[in-house]
């Protein structure tokens, strides 16, 4: 039986039995009998599924349903984007356009619906960004990242959170200069304040415009970017 077929049958077993993350799978001999496959074939199929996060092999204890994490996909997306960038492709620009489309579509749903506790936290994050900007911008990228994570937290969408993290990771793994002049940290802060004010005031149109403006500068710079030495480190805010 082909390795891919074995993997699909094990995945079907997990689905059919409605096994949650952390649940034990049948033992290796049981899987051999169930699948009608050799020990080596079963082990190879399980190793492949473990690489995808579908199963977890605990040596000496058995095999369990994995965390079903998007980590392998995120790693692949980030690597593909970075590798493409250094081949001279516009993979970073494509990823930014995808992220902009996602955030623009989502922010209008958030207008007027963000819990007060999250608004307070977002306000504190913008205040921190303004302080960091006044001190030269150190730490601003991390606060920017926390702002976006907090902004969409109320949607309670784990998949969305992981995908947005993939966008961030891809950008920050690219160790290259961007074209054009860096954006003034104070402008970055003002853009985030505009986003916050718009969602707080239930103005979905203004919220979308604020998101688009936020991405406008980085999009323009990526349009003129050429791959540089990948050993140069940078701290770009997106």
CSV table of C-alpha atoms in Angstrom, one decimal, residues 86 169 171-178 221 228-237:
chain,number,residue,atom,x,y,z
A,86,UNK,CA,15.9,36.3,-2.2
A,169,UNK,CA,7.1,35.9,10.9
A,171,UNK,CA,8.3,39.8,7.2
A,172,UNK,CA,10.6,39.7,10.2
A,173,UNK,CA,12.6,36.8,9.0
A,174,UNK,CA,13.6,38.7,5.8
A,175,UNK,CA,16.8,40.3,6.8
A,176,UNK,CA,17.0,42.9,4.0
A,177,UNK,CA,16.7,46.6,3.4
A,178,UNK,CA,13.3,47.8,2.1
A,221,UNK,CA,8.4,50.4,-0.2
A,228,UNK,CA,20.0,42.4,-0.2
A,229,UNK,CA,22.5,40.5,1.9
A,230,UNK,CA,20.4,38.0,4.0
A,231,UNK,CA,22.8,38.4,6.9
A,232,UNK,CA,21.8,42.0,7.5
A,233,UNK,CA,19.3,42.4,10.3
A,234,UNK,CA,16.3,44.9,10.4
A,235,UNK,CA,13.3,45.6,12.5
A,236,UNK,CA,10.5,46.7,10.2
A,237,UNK,CA,7.1,47.6,11.5
